[in-house]
Amino acid sequence: MGLMTTRLQEAADGLAALAPGRVLTDDAALAAYSHDEAEWAPFVPPLAVVLARSTEEVAAVVRWAAERGVRVVPRGAGTGLSGGANSIQNSIVVSLELMQQVFEVNVDERYARTQPGVINNALRDHVAAFGLWYPPDPASSAISTIGGNAATNAGGICCVKYGVTRDYVLGMTVVLASGEIVSLGRATAKGVTGYDLTGLLVGSEGTLGIITEVTVKLLPLAGRDERAVIGYFPSLEAAGVAVAAISRAGIVPAALELIDQACLRAVDDWQQLGLPGNVDTLLLAKIDERGAAGDELADRVAAIFETAGGTDVERATDPEEISRLFLARRLAYPALERLGPVLTEDICVPRSAVPEMLHRIQQTAALQNVTIANIAHAGDGNLHPLIIAPVGDEAAKARAKVAFDRIVEDCLALGGTVTGEHGVGLLKLDGARRELGGAVIRMHRSIKDALDPQGTLNPGKAF
Ligand SMILES: Cc1cc2nc3c(=O)[nH]c(=O)nc-3n(C[C@H](O)[C@H](O)[C@H](O)COP(=O)(O)OP(=O)(O)OC[C@H]3O[C@@H](n4cnc5c(N)ncnc54)[C@H](O)[C@@H]3O)c2cc1C
């Protein structure tokens, strides 16, 4: 038997005793679990995949791996866009996808305690039945897990007003690299005991611990009155000017999303939603203040759209019409993926720099002769230029990579950050190192060494 086959067999036998019937070692499963949605990031098939069911089981598997020098890659739904869940040399993947129980919804204290494999939308639906709302809504809310959202500090569409995942995670149960189980954080409205280790774990991309339970803060569901303002712009820059002006005016919309023509076309060709095909750029704002105050804000947003060159500025108050428009935004990424491998950018620039950054992105597309489509959580300055290379065109792929690096450079030059919400994973390692610099990288290294001295948990990711 070859060395590799022996290791595979050892892993299968050892792990099967810890998670009976839930250890996958067939080629198809190893391939399916070897990477997330970041097609361009490297990966190596894992030795095995464990579909964990409980905190204790995760702890036993981590201990097993640590004792053998095997690395552990935690995984939620694998919808990540930076290669964070990609398996690496000599690793096993621990999937949390079967841990789908919501343990508790506390209406009086407004929190929920849940397992990590619960899908974001499922948690939102679950708590809605109690009159409560979990705001963070990544565009992947129908497919990504709460554990993955916490591990990446996911943002989303309403985050411009309501904040990102970190603003809602109160506490968690975590399996450390030693296999020890710890409980972090609190379930109270306030609390400052000790270092904010919950905050540290949020966005740690599986490198410091495996989150096996999360307590999230909830808001009351009622009390918002949604209306959308839609504007059609003659160019990306014009839409960018409107975004900067809304911020300067002190208006905080509940969403401010940008979708360009390439994305609108791709979505409509796929789903026939009746979207306009001849529009250069669409801005979609949501205002959710109640009554006259909300109407007045919507008027101000519409006026800003028009001043920036927006035409046919429309309102929508019908909830179905609003969800159809936002569905187009949610479908933009999968629609583009149908056209070829997509290299997804995730930069975040100051809102005042959005027009300039959008201009530079177009320059880069022209210079590198690549197709770049754009969607953005524009109200946060969080832009997703999507670089598309035709299948099998290696030269275009190489140019796409150059464009990717150029966009990162421009973003840093404009005072931005290399990842607004997807995480560093593997795709943004160079950019993160440049942004953070030597001393801060050493702080990261010290924290990693203190919590995971053997480098068991997702080594080589995040910084
Ligand atoms: C169509 C589409 C739209 C998207 N829109 C958004 C968006 O609007 N905003 C946004 O922020 N992201 C977005 N994403 C990216 C992705 O959905 C998020 O990063 C999401 O939080 C990942 O969740 P997941 O369950 O798929 O995690 P995975 O992809 O499985 O893992 C992500 C990272 O978290 C780690 N991890 C996962 N679970 C755990 C755990 N329990 N404990 C410790 N570490 C863990 C993994 O090791 C990896 O590093 C989008 C992706 C797609 C495909």
Short mmCIF file of N, CA, C and O in Angstrom, two decimals, residues 10 65-66 136 184 192 199 212 224 249 275 281 306 341 343 357-358 364 427 451:
data_model
loop_
_atom_site.label_atom_id
_atom_site.label_comp_id
_atom_site.label_asym_id
_atom_site.label_seq_id
_atom_site.Cartn_x
_atom_site.Cartn_y
_atom_site.Cartn_z
N GLU A 10 -5.90 5.10 7.44
CA GLU A 10 -5.79 5.41 8.88
C GLU A 10 -6.82 6.46 9.28
O GLU A 10 -7.49 6.35 10.30
N ALA A 65 -6.92 14.73 15.28
CA ALA A 65 -6.07 15.32 14.24
C ALA A 65 -4.80 15.91 14.85
O ALA A 65 -3.69 15.69 14.34
N ALA A 66 -4.96 16.62 15.96
CA ALA A 66 -3.80 17.29 16.58
C ALA A 66 -2.75 16.25 17.00
O ALA A 66 -1.55 16.46 16.83
N PRO A 136 -28.27 40.63 9.80
CA PRO A 136 -27.24 40.44 8.77
C PRO A 136 -27.71 39.51 7.64
O PRO A 136 -28.11 38.38 7.88
N LEU A 184 -17.53 31.42 25.18
CA LEU A 184 -17.09 32.82 25.14
C LEU A 184 -18.29 33.74 25.11
O LEU A 184 -19.33 33.40 24.57
N VAL A 192 -18.45 43.46 29.66
CA VAL A 192 -17.08 43.75 29.22
C VAL A 192 -16.04 42.92 29.98
O VAL A 192 -14.89 43.32 30.11
N GLY A 199 -15.35 38.63 19.86
CA GLY A 199 -15.07 39.50 18.72
C GLY A 199 -13.86 39.02 17.93
O GLY A 199 -13.82 39.13 16.71
N THR A 212 -19.06 26.04 17.44
CA THR A 212 -20.04 24.95 17.42
C THR A 212 -21.40 25.39 17.99
O THR A 212 -22.35 24.60 18.00
N ARG A 224 -40.76 48.65 10.86
CA ARG A 224 -40.14 49.21 9.67
C ARG A 224 -41.16 49.24 8.53
O ARG A 224 -42.04 48.41 8.47
N ALA A 249 -24.78 63.57 2.59
CA ALA A 249 -26.02 64.20 3.08
C ALA A 249 -26.44 63.63 4.44
O ALA A 249 -27.43 64.06 5.02
N LEU A 275 -36.11 42.55 -16.25
CA LEU A 275 -35.25 43.67 -15.85
C LEU A 275 -34.86 44.47 -17.09
O LEU A 275 -34.78 43.92 -18.19
N THR A 281 -26.22 51.42 -15.45
CA THR A 281 -26.05 51.05 -14.03
C THR A 281 -27.34 51.35 -13.26
O THR A 281 -27.97 52.39 -13.49
N GLU A 306 -31.33 62.05 -9.02
CA GLU A 306 -31.55 62.87 -10.23
C GLU A 306 -30.42 63.86 -10.43
O GLU A 306 -29.93 64.04 -11.55
N PRO A 341 -15.58 31.17 -15.42
CA PRO A 341 -15.01 31.30 -14.08
C PRO A 341 -14.93 32.79 -13.67
O PRO A 341 -14.49 33.62 -14.46
N LEU A 343 -13.57 35.66 -11.04
CA LEU A 343 -12.62 36.02 -9.98
C LEU A 343 -13.25 37.20 -9.25
O LEU A 343 -13.38 38.29 -9.79
N MET A 357 -12.99 54.98 -7.61
CA MET A 357 -12.64 53.54 -7.66
C MET A 357 -13.35 52.87 -8.83
O MET A 357 -12.76 52.06 -9.55
N LEU A 358 -14.63 53.22 -9.03
CA LEU A 358 -15.37 52.61 -10.15
C LEU A 358 -14.73 53.01 -11.49
O LEU A 358 -14.65 52.21 -12.42
N THR A 364 -8.92 49.61 -15.63
CA THR A 364 -8.20 48.33 -15.50
C THR A 364 -8.77 47.30 -16.47
O THR A 364 -8.02 46.56 -17.12
N LEU A 427 -7.21 33.96 -1.32
CA LEU A 427 -7.15 34.88 -2.46
C LEU A 427 -6.57 36.24 -2.10
O LEU A 427 -5.98 36.90 -2.94
N LEU A 451 -2.92 30.39 20.50
CA LEU A 451 -4.13 29.57 20.53
C LEU A 451 -3.98 28.26 19.77
O LEU A 451 -4.73 27.32 19.99
#
